[in-house]
Amino acid sequence: MNVREQLVFLLQLQQSDVKVRELQSAATQLPAKLDPLRRDLAKLQGMLDGERAKLTETDNWRKSQQELIDRERDAFKSAQQKLQASKNSKEFNAASREVENKKKSIQDREGELKKVSEASAAGATQLTSRDKDVEGLRAELTSSEDAMSGQLSELHAKLAEATATRDAARAEVEKQWLKIYDTLAAKRGYAVAPVVKGVCQGCHMALPPQLNNILARMESIETCPRCSRLVYRKELLDPKPEPAPAAAEDAKPES
Ligand SMILES: [Zn+2]
């Protein structure tokens, strides 16, 4: 086992695990961004449906009211005929009362019908303009969804890439370390921590000097006595975090 290589793969695994998690949560959260707009739209649509139902109800009421008025008109006509055909004052008085009653009833009903018709026409106009608002919102939602589907497929492509990188790193880590890595990652959030100036960066405890010296030799993978994370001396891996066989020692001329 090459300790350096194992550590490098473990770190690659850790980095790509973080990346995969980030991309996964971004891909889950992105579609939810349109939820407020969807909620607004559904609420508005519900209100409009309610108003439309009321208008239909009012229309039905108007129709039945109109039928009643037509019937009252017929009754009014026959009352008038009775009035003309009345043979004595008793009949005349009765018919004349009926004519007056029908006339008043027709006037009352027509007055009410007029008021309701006006209100209903205003309601219909308002409904039409609100329908346009809803259409506008719906168009906004559709175009946002279109834009988002582009972003989403981009995210999914990145996620697939990150997952492939992670799987490749996992395949390189020896089983015993993988087991420890998974347990620690689940328990502590992440499993591999650098040691800087003798201090574990996972839990900020100063390692026993002896352990720090063992780490300097890079002959074994050790764990922090406090947080149990797999630890390594940062300065030993940092100059070349990639498992590149040869790092360029000679610096390129600047500018
Ligand atoms: Zn620690």
PDB file of C-alpha atoms and ligand atoms in Angstrom:
ATOM      1  CA  MET A   1       0.000   0.000   0.000  1.00  0.00           C
ATOM      2  CA  ASN A   2       1.290   3.403  -0.947  1.00  0.00           C
ATOM      3  CA  VAL A   3       0.223   5.627   1.933  1.00  0.00           C
ATOM      4  CA  ARG A   4       0.565   8.857   0.003  1.00  0.00           C
ATOM      5  CA  GLU A   5      -1.539   7.538  -2.856  1.00  0.00           C
ATOM      6  CA  GLN A   6      -4.180   6.217  -0.493  1.00  0.00           C
ATOM      7  CA  LEU A   7      -4.383   9.585   1.240  1.00  0.00           C
ATOM      8  CA  VAL A   8      -4.653  11.378  -2.066  1.00  0.00           C
ATOM      9  CA  PHE A   9      -7.491   9.096  -3.176  1.00  0.00           C
ATOM     10  CA  LEU A  10      -9.199   9.500   0.188  1.00  0.00           C
ATOM     11  CA  LEU A  11      -9.018  13.274  -0.207  1.00  0.00           C
ATOM     12  CA  GLN A  12     -10.310  13.056  -3.761  1.00  0.00           C
ATOM     13  CA  LEU A  13     -13.140  10.905  -2.504  1.00  0.00           C
ATOM     14  CA  GLN A  14     -13.894  13.443   0.216  1.00  0.00           C
ATOM     15  CA  GLN A  15     -13.845  16.397  -2.185  1.00  0.00           C
ATOM     16  CA  SER A  16     -16.044  14.719  -4.738  1.00  0.00           C
ATOM     17  CA  ASP A  17     -18.442  13.544  -2.009  1.00  0.00           C
ATOM     18  CA  VAL A  18     -18.866  17.194  -0.996  1.00  0.00           C
ATOM     19  CA  LYS A  19     -19.366  18.193  -4.614  1.00  0.00           C
ATOM     20  CA  VAL A  20     -21.903  15.440  -5.241  1.00  0.00           C
ATOM     21  CA  ARG A  21     -23.852  16.466  -2.122  1.00  0.00           C
ATOM     22  CA  GLU A  22     -23.819  20.138  -3.144  1.00  0.00           C
ATOM     23  CA  LEU A  23     -24.982  19.380  -6.675  1.00  0.00           C
ATOM     24  CA  GLN A  24     -27.670  17.015  -5.423  1.00  0.00           C
ATOM     25  CA  SER A  25     -29.104  19.598  -3.059  1.00  0.00           C
ATOM     26  CA  ALA A  26     -28.926  22.297  -5.758  1.00  0.00           C
ATOM     27  CA  ALA A  27     -30.797  20.015  -8.159  1.00  0.00           C
ATOM     28  CA  THR A  28     -33.464  19.372  -5.524  1.00  0.00           C
ATOM     29  CA  GLN A  29     -33.811  22.999  -4.503  1.00  0.00           C
ATOM     30  CA  LEU A  30     -33.897  24.539  -7.963  1.00  0.00           C
ATOM     31  CA  PRO A  31     -37.410  23.429  -8.997  1.00  0.00           C
ATOM     32  CA  ALA A  32     -38.745  24.576  -5.596  1.00  0.00           C
ATOM     33  CA  LYS A  33     -37.737  28.150  -6.446  1.00  0.00           C
ATOM     34  CA  LEU A  34     -40.808  28.439  -8.649  1.00  0.00           C
ATOM     35  CA  ASP A  35     -43.136  27.223  -5.897  1.00  0.00           C
ATOM     36  CA  PRO A  36     -44.156  30.745  -4.752  1.00  0.00           C
ATOM     37  CA  LEU A  37     -45.153  31.627  -8.311  1.00  0.00           C
ATOM     38  CA  ARG A  38     -47.020  28.330  -8.661  1.00  0.00           C
ATOM     39  CA  ARG A  39     -48.823  28.985  -5.370  1.00  0.00           C
ATOM     40  CA  ASP A  40     -49.795  32.539  -6.435  1.00  0.00           C
ATOM     41  CA  LEU A  41     -51.093  31.247  -9.713  1.00  0.00           C
ATOM     42  CA  ALA A  42     -53.130  28.460  -8.111  1.00  0.00           C
ATOM     43  CA  LYS A  43     -54.594  30.899  -5.575  1.00  0.00           C
ATOM     44  CA  LEU A  44     -55.539  33.418  -8.240  1.00  0.00           C
ATOM     45  CA  GLN A  45     -56.961  30.690 -10.444  1.00  0.00           C
ATOM     46  CA  GLY A  46     -59.033  29.415  -7.513  1.00  0.00           C
ATOM     47  CA  MET A  47     -60.404  32.903  -6.864  1.00  0.00           C
ATOM     48  CA  LEU A  48     -61.297  33.365 -10.498  1.00  0.00           C
ATOM     49  CA  ASP A  49     -63.011  29.983 -10.647  1.00  0.00           C
ATOM     50  CA  GLY A  50     -65.051  31.027  -7.622  1.00  0.00           C
ATOM     51  CA  GLU A  51     -66.008  34.323  -9.244  1.00  0.00           C
ATOM     52  CA  ARG A  52     -66.885  32.568 -12.483  1.00  0.00           C
ATOM     53  CA  ALA A  53     -69.131  30.134 -10.610  1.00  0.00           C
ATOM     54  CA  LYS A  54     -70.877  33.055  -8.903  1.00  0.00           C
ATOM     55  CA  LEU A  55     -71.403  34.783 -12.248  1.00  0.00           C
ATOM     56  CA  THR A  56     -72.944  31.620 -13.677  1.00  0.00           C
ATOM     57  CA  GLU A  57     -75.202  31.392 -10.660  1.00  0.00           C
ATOM     58  CA  THR A  58     -76.230  35.014 -11.152  1.00  0.00           C
ATOM     59  CA  ASP A  59     -76.913  34.380 -14.843  1.00  0.00           C
ATOM     60  CA  ASN A  60     -79.196  31.506 -13.928  1.00  0.00           C
ATOM     61  CA  TRP A  61     -80.968  33.692 -11.400  1.00  0.00           C
ATOM     62  CA  ARG A  62     -81.403  36.400 -14.063  1.00  0.00           C
ATOM     63  CA  LYS A  63     -82.914  33.901 -16.497  1.00  0.00           C
ATOM     64  CA  SER A  64     -85.408  32.605 -13.961  1.00  0.00           C
ATOM     65  CA  GLN A  65     -86.188  36.183 -12.913  1.00  0.00           C
ATOM     66  CA  GLN A  66     -86.828  37.085 -16.568  1.00  0.00           C
ATOM     67  CA  GLU A  67     -89.169  34.104 -16.911  1.00  0.00           C
ATOM     68  CA  LEU A  68     -91.033  35.249 -13.794  1.00  0.00           C
ATOM     69  CA  ILE A  69     -91.366  38.742 -15.263  1.00  0.00           C
ATOM     70  CA  ASP A  70     -92.689  37.286 -18.545  1.00  0.00           C
ATOM     71  CA  ARG A  71     -95.271  35.345 -16.590  1.00  0.00           C
ATOM     72  CA  GLU A  72     -96.185  38.447 -14.590  1.00  0.00           C
ATOM     73  CA  ARG A  73     -96.643  40.301 -17.896  1.00  0.00           C
ATOM     74  CA  ASP A  74     -99.069  37.613 -19.072  1.00  0.00           C
ATOM     75  CA  ALA A  75    -100.908  37.890 -15.769  1.00  0.00           C
ATOM     76  CA  PHE A  76    -100.881  41.666 -16.155  1.00  0.00           C
ATOM     77  CA  LYS A  77    -102.447  41.367 -19.627  1.00  0.00           C
ATOM     78  CA  SER A  78    -105.173  39.021 -18.451  1.00  0.00           C
ATOM     79  CA  ALA A  79    -105.829  41.356 -15.499  1.00  0.00           C
ATOM     80  CA  GLN A  80    -106.210  44.213 -17.964  1.00  0.00           C
ATOM     81  CA  GLN A  81    -108.582  42.099 -20.048  1.00  0.00           C
ATOM     82  CA  LYS A  82    -110.559  41.302 -16.919  1.00  0.00           C
ATOM     83  CA  LEU A  83    -110.673  44.992 -16.142  1.00  0.00           C
ATOM     84  CA  GLN A  84    -112.074  45.791 -19.576  1.00  0.00           C
ATOM     85  CA  ALA A  85    -114.596  42.968 -19.341  1.00  0.00           C
ATOM     86  CA  SER A  86    -115.741  43.832 -15.846  1.00  0.00           C
ATOM     87  CA  LYS A  87    -119.495  44.057 -15.604  1.00  0.00           C
ATOM     88  CA  ASN A  88    -119.903  45.613 -12.213  1.00  0.00           C
ATOM     89  CA  SER A  89    -117.955  47.703  -9.769  1.00  0.00           C
ATOM     90  CA  LYS A  90    -117.016  44.694  -7.658  1.00  0.00           C
ATOM     91  CA  GLU A  91    -115.377  42.998 -10.624  1.00  0.00           C
ATOM     92  CA  PHE A  92    -113.890  46.299 -11.718  1.00  0.00           C
ATOM     93  CA  ASN A  93    -112.332  46.940  -8.324  1.00  0.00           C
ATOM     94  CA  ALA A  94    -110.920  43.461  -8.057  1.00  0.00           C
ATOM     95  CA  ALA A  95    -109.466  43.578 -11.582  1.00  0.00           C
ATOM     96  CA  SER A  96    -108.095  47.021 -11.082  1.00  0.00           C
ATOM     97  CA  ARG A  97    -106.352  45.947  -7.842  1.00  0.00           C
ATOM     98  CA  GLU A  98    -104.876  42.995  -9.708  1.00  0.00           C
ATOM     99  CA  VAL A  99    -103.653  45.231 -12.519  1.00  0.00           C
ATOM    100  CA  GLU A 100    -101.960  47.532  -9.988  1.00  0.00           C
ATOM    101  CA  ASN A 101    -100.428  44.603  -8.110  1.00  0.00           C
ATOM    102  CA  LYS A 102     -99.012  43.057 -11.258  1.00  0.00           C
ATOM    103  CA  LYS A 103     -97.691  46.395 -12.458  1.00  0.00           C
ATOM    104  CA  LYS A 104     -95.890  46.992  -9.183  1.00  0.00           C
ATOM    105  CA  SER A 105     -94.550  43.465  -9.033  1.00  0.00           C
ATOM    106  CA  ILE A 106     -93.196  43.754 -12.596  1.00  0.00           C
ATOM    107  CA  GLN A 107     -91.584  47.100 -11.801  1.00  0.00           C
ATOM    108  CA  ASP A 108     -89.967  45.729  -8.619  1.00  0.00           C
ATOM    109  CA  ARG A 109     -88.630  42.663 -10.358  1.00  0.00           C
ATOM    110  CA  GLU A 110     -87.347  44.659 -13.323  1.00  0.00           C
ATOM    111  CA  GLY A 111     -85.604  47.119 -11.004  1.00  0.00           C
ATOM    112  CA  GLU A 112     -83.896  44.324  -9.167  1.00  0.00           C
ATOM    113  CA  LEU A 113     -82.998  42.541 -12.397  1.00  0.00           C
ATOM    114  CA  LYS A 114     -81.433  45.741 -13.744  1.00  0.00           C
ATOM    115  CA  LYS A 115     -79.276  46.192 -10.629  1.00  0.00           C
ATOM    116  CA  VAL A 116     -78.150  42.587 -10.698  1.00  0.00           C
ATOM    117  CA  SER A 117     -77.454  42.710 -14.452  1.00  0.00           C
ATOM    118  CA  GLU A 118     -75.291  45.802 -14.045  1.00  0.00           C
ATOM    119  CA  ALA A 119     -73.324  44.245 -11.200  1.00  0.00           C
ATOM    120  CA  SER A 120     -72.955  41.067 -13.198  1.00  0.00           C
ATOM    121  CA  ALA A 121     -71.678  42.934 -16.273  1.00  0.00           C
ATOM    122  CA  ALA A 122     -69.100  44.738 -14.110  1.00  0.00           C
ATOM    123  CA  GLY A 123     -68.107  41.390 -12.616  1.00  0.00           C
ATOM    124  CA  ALA A 124     -67.682  39.862 -16.057  1.00  0.00           C
ATOM    125  CA  THR A 125     -65.470  42.753 -17.188  1.00  0.00           C
ATOM    126  CA  GLN A 126     -63.315  42.405 -14.090  1.00  0.00           C
ATOM    127  CA  LEU A 127     -63.096  38.666 -14.619  1.00  0.00           C
ATOM    128  CA  THR A 128     -61.850  39.152 -18.176  1.00  0.00           C
ATOM    129  CA  SER A 129     -59.080  41.473 -17.041  1.00  0.00           C
ATOM    130  CA  ARG A 130     -58.092  39.087 -14.247  1.00  0.00           C
ATOM    131  CA  ASP A 131     -58.063  36.225 -16.714  1.00  0.00           C
ATOM    132  CA  LYS A 132     -55.441  38.205 -18.604  1.00  0.00           C
ATOM    133  CA  ASP A 133     -53.396  38.602 -15.407  1.00  0.00           C
ATOM    134  CA  VAL A 134     -53.538  34.863 -14.846  1.00  0.00           C
ATOM    135  CA  GLU A 135     -52.478  34.226 -18.422  1.00  0.00           C
ATOM    136  CA  GLY A 136     -49.542  36.589 -17.917  1.00  0.00           C
ATOM    137  CA  LEU A 137     -48.484  34.768 -14.766  1.00  0.00           C
ATOM    138  CA  ARG A 138     -48.854  31.430 -16.488  1.00  0.00           C
ATOM    139  CA  ALA A 139     -46.643  32.601 -19.355  1.00  0.00           C
ATOM    140  CA  GLU A 140     -44.082  33.825 -16.806  1.00  0.00           C
ATOM    141  CA  LEU A 141     -44.138  30.446 -15.082  1.00  0.00           C
ATOM    142  CA  THR A 142     -43.747  28.577 -18.355  1.00  0.00           C
ATOM    143  CA  SER A 143     -40.767  30.640 -19.469  1.00  0.00           C
ATOM    144  CA  SER A 144     -39.173  30.311 -16.005  1.00  0.00           C
ATOM    145  CA  GLU A 145     -39.695  26.568 -16.161  1.00  0.00           C
ATOM    146  CA  ASP A 146     -38.088  26.463 -19.594  1.00  0.00           C
ATOM    147  CA  ALA A 147     -35.080  28.438 -18.365  1.00  0.00           C
ATOM    148  CA  MET A 148     -34.903  26.205 -15.323  1.00  0.00           C
ATOM    149  CA  SER A 149     -34.965  22.982 -17.268  1.00  0.00           C
ATOM    150  CA  GLY A 150     -31.788  24.175 -18.996  1.00  0.00           C
ATOM    151  CA  GLN A 151     -30.164  24.894 -15.637  1.00  0.00           C
ATOM    152  CA  LEU A 152     -31.383  21.574 -14.298  1.00  0.00           C
ATOM    153  CA  SER A 153     -29.930  19.504 -17.105  1.00  0.00           C
ATOM    154  CA  GLU A 154     -26.665  21.395 -16.649  1.00  0.00           C
ATOM    155  CA  LEU A 155     -26.733  20.519 -12.941  1.00  0.00           C
ATOM    156  CA  HIS A 156     -27.510  16.898 -13.695  1.00  0.00           C
ATOM    157  CA  ALA A 157     -24.634  16.713 -16.148  1.00  0.00           C
ATOM    158  CA  LYS A 158     -22.264  18.128 -13.510  1.00  0.00           C
ATOM    159  CA  LEU A 159     -23.706  15.719 -10.973  1.00  0.00           C
ATOM    160  CA  ALA A 160     -23.069  12.750 -13.264  1.00  0.00           C
ATOM    161  CA  GLU A 161     -19.503  13.948 -13.753  1.00  0.00           C
ATOM    162  CA  ALA A 162     -18.911  14.429 -10.020  1.00  0.00           C
ATOM    163  CA  THR A 163     -20.447  11.035  -9.278  1.00  0.00           C
ATOM    164  CA  ALA A 164     -18.136   9.391 -11.813  1.00  0.00           C
ATOM    165  CA  THR A 165     -15.112  11.113 -10.244  1.00  0.00           C
ATOM    166  CA  ARG A 166     -16.237  10.004  -6.802  1.00  0.00           C
ATOM    167  CA  ASP A 167     -16.777   6.416  -7.905  1.00  0.00           C
ATOM    168  CA  ALA A 168     -13.363   6.387  -9.536  1.00  0.00           C
ATOM    169  CA  ALA A 169     -11.755   7.632  -6.307  1.00  0.00           C
ATOM    170  CA  ARG A 170     -13.713   5.096  -4.252  1.00  0.00           C
ATOM    171  CA  ALA A 171     -12.476   2.299  -6.478  1.00  0.00           C
ATOM    172  CA  GLU A 172      -8.887   3.267  -5.653  1.00  0.00           C
ATOM    173  CA  VAL A 173      -9.291   3.357  -1.866  1.00  0.00           C
ATOM    174  CA  GLU A 174      -8.572   0.120  -0.048  1.00  0.00           C
ATOM    175  CA  LYS A 175     -11.590  -1.556   1.512  1.00  0.00           C
ATOM    176  CA  GLN A 176     -10.424  -1.185   5.128  1.00  0.00           C
ATOM    177  CA  TRP A 177     -10.051   2.610   4.736  1.00  0.00           C
ATOM    178  CA  LEU A 178     -13.252   2.877   2.794  1.00  0.00           C
ATOM    179  CA  LYS A 179     -15.126   1.309   5.681  1.00  0.00           C
ATOM    180  CA  ILE A 180     -13.570   3.715   8.175  1.00  0.00           C
ATOM    181  CA  TYR A 181     -14.113   6.616   5.774  1.00  0.00           C
ATOM    182  CA  ASP A 182     -17.827   5.859   5.383  1.00  0.00           C
ATOM    183  CA  THR A 183     -18.377   5.430   9.121  1.00  0.00           C
ATOM    184  CA  LEU A 184     -16.562   8.682   9.924  1.00  0.00           C
ATOM    185  CA  ALA A 185     -18.247  10.614   7.113  1.00  0.00           C
ATOM    186  CA  ALA A 186     -21.648   9.525   8.387  1.00  0.00           C
ATOM    187  CA  LYS A 187     -20.781  10.297  12.001  1.00  0.00           C
ATOM    188  CA  ARG A 188     -18.638  13.441  11.672  1.00  0.00           C
ATOM    189  CA  GLY A 189     -19.648  14.939   8.328  1.00  0.00           C
ATOM    190  CA  TYR A 190     -16.214  14.355   6.822  1.00  0.00           C
ATOM    191  CA  ALA A 191     -13.581  11.742   7.475  1.00  0.00           C
ATOM    192  CA  VAL A 192     -10.152  13.020   6.481  1.00  0.00           C
ATOM    193  CA  ALA A 193      -8.550  15.994   8.228  1.00  0.00           C
ATOM    194  CA  PRO A 194      -5.185  17.704   7.717  1.00  0.00           C
ATOM    195  CA  VAL A 195      -2.819  18.345  10.581  1.00  0.00           C
ATOM    196  CA  VAL A 196      -1.246  21.800  10.641  1.00  0.00           C
ATOM    197  CA  LYS A 197       1.589  22.553  13.048  1.00  0.00           C
ATOM    198  CA  GLY A 198       0.715  19.460  15.054  1.00  0.00           C
ATOM    199  CA  VAL A 199      -2.969  20.401  15.393  1.00  0.00           C
ATOM    200  CA  CYS A 200      -5.773  18.265  13.928  1.00  0.00           C
ATOM    201  CA  GLN A 201      -7.888  20.561  11.781  1.00  0.00           C
ATOM    202  CA  GLY A 202     -10.905  18.328  12.265  1.00  0.00           C
ATOM    203  CA  CYS A 203     -11.191  18.894  16.021  1.00  0.00           C
ATOM    204  CA  HIS A 204      -8.436  21.467  16.744  1.00  0.00           C
ATOM    205  CA  MET A 205      -6.656  19.255  19.203  1.00  0.00           C
ATOM    206  CA  ALA A 206      -2.862  19.206  19.342  1.00  0.00           C
ATOM    207  CA  LEU A 207      -1.756  15.693  18.504  1.00  0.00           C
ATOM    208  CA  PRO A 208       0.754  13.921  20.762  1.00  0.00           C
ATOM    209  CA  PRO A 209       4.208  14.820  19.345  1.00  0.00           C
ATOM    210  CA  GLN A 210       4.957  11.166  18.829  1.00  0.00           C
ATOM    211  CA  LEU A 211       1.943  10.752  16.562  1.00  0.00           C
ATOM    212  CA  ASN A 212       2.918  13.876  14.671  1.00  0.00           C
ATOM    213  CA  ASN A 213       6.301  12.350  14.050  1.00  0.00           C
ATOM    214  CA  ILE A 214       4.750   9.130  12.818  1.00  0.00           C
ATOM    215  CA  LEU A 215       2.661  11.178  10.383  1.00  0.00           C
ATOM    216  CA  ALA A 216       5.791  12.861   9.104  1.00  0.00           C
ATOM    217  CA  ARG A 217       7.102   9.490   7.928  1.00  0.00           C
ATOM    218  CA  MET A 218       3.984   8.788   5.868  1.00  0.00           C
ATOM    219  CA  GLU A 219       4.339   5.071   6.349  1.00  0.00           C
ATOM    220  CA  SER A 220       0.883   4.506   7.773  1.00  0.00           C
ATOM    221  CA  ILE A 221      -2.523   6.083   7.907  1.00  0.00           C
ATOM    222  CA  GLU A 222      -3.285   7.234  11.444  1.00  0.00           C
ATOM    223  CA  THR A 223      -6.391   8.454  13.196  1.00  0.00           C
ATOM    224  CA  CYS A 224      -6.814  11.465  15.484  1.00  0.00           C
ATOM    225  CA  PRO A 225      -7.121  10.285  19.123  1.00  0.00           C
ATOM    226  CA  ARG A 226      -9.896  12.817  19.741  1.00  0.00           C
ATOM    227  CA  CYS A 227     -12.126  12.932  16.633  1.00  0.00           C
ATOM    228  CA  SER A 228     -11.005   9.631  15.088  1.00  0.00           C
ATOM    229  CA  ARG A 229     -10.623  11.241  11.666  1.00  0.00           C
ATOM    230  CA  LEU A 230      -7.970   9.965   9.306  1.00  0.00           C
ATOM    231  CA  VAL A 231      -5.166  12.492   9.591  1.00  0.00           C
ATOM    232  CA  TYR A 232      -2.191  13.530   7.491  1.00  0.00           C
ATOM    233  CA  ARG A 233       0.398  16.294   7.641  1.00  0.00           C
ATOM    234  CA  LYS A 234      -0.928  19.015   5.376  1.00  0.00           C
ATOM    235  CA  GLU A 235       2.495  20.161   4.170  1.00  0.00           C
ATOM    236  CA  LEU A 236       3.299  16.663   2.933  1.00  0.00           C
ATOM    237  CA  LEU A 237       0.377  16.475   0.531  1.00  0.00           C
ATOM    238  CA  ASP A 238      -0.394  20.071  -0.301  1.00  0.00           C
ATOM    239  CA  PRO A 239       2.285  20.822  -2.888  1.00  0.00           C
ATOM    240  CA  LYS A 240       0.791  18.198  -5.199  1.00  0.00           C
ATOM    241  CA  PRO A 241      -2.734  17.128  -4.265  1.00  0.00           C
ATOM    242  CA  GLU A 242      -3.139  15.355  -7.619  1.00  0.00           C
ATOM    243  CA  PRO A 243      -1.499  11.918  -7.889  1.00  0.00           C
ATOM    244  CA  ALA A 244       0.706  13.269 -10.649  1.00  0.00           C
ATOM    245  CA  PRO A 245       3.897  11.217 -10.964  1.00  0.00           C
ATOM    246  CA  ALA A 246       6.219  14.180 -11.415  1.00  0.00           C
ATOM    247  CA  ALA A 247       5.644  17.662 -10.076  1.00  0.00           C
ATOM    248  CA  ALA A 248       7.474  20.410 -11.875  1.00  0.00           C
ATOM    249  CA  GLU A 249      10.159  21.580  -9.533  1.00  0.00           C
ATOM    250  CA  ASP A 250      11.556  24.295 -11.723  1.00  0.00           C
ATOM    251  CA  ALA A 251       9.342  27.360 -11.454  1.00  0.00           C
ATOM    252  CA  LYS A 252       8.092  28.884 -14.657  1.00  0.00           C
ATOM    253  CA  PRO A 253       9.362  32.388 -15.334  1.00  0.00           C
ATOM    254  CA  GLU A 254       6.792  34.858 -14.024  1.00  0.00           C
ATOM    255  CA  SER A 255       5.192  37.370 -16.425  1.00  0.00           C
TER     256      SER A 255
HETATM  257 ZN    ZN B   1      -9.112  15.392  15.420  1.00  0.00          ZN
END
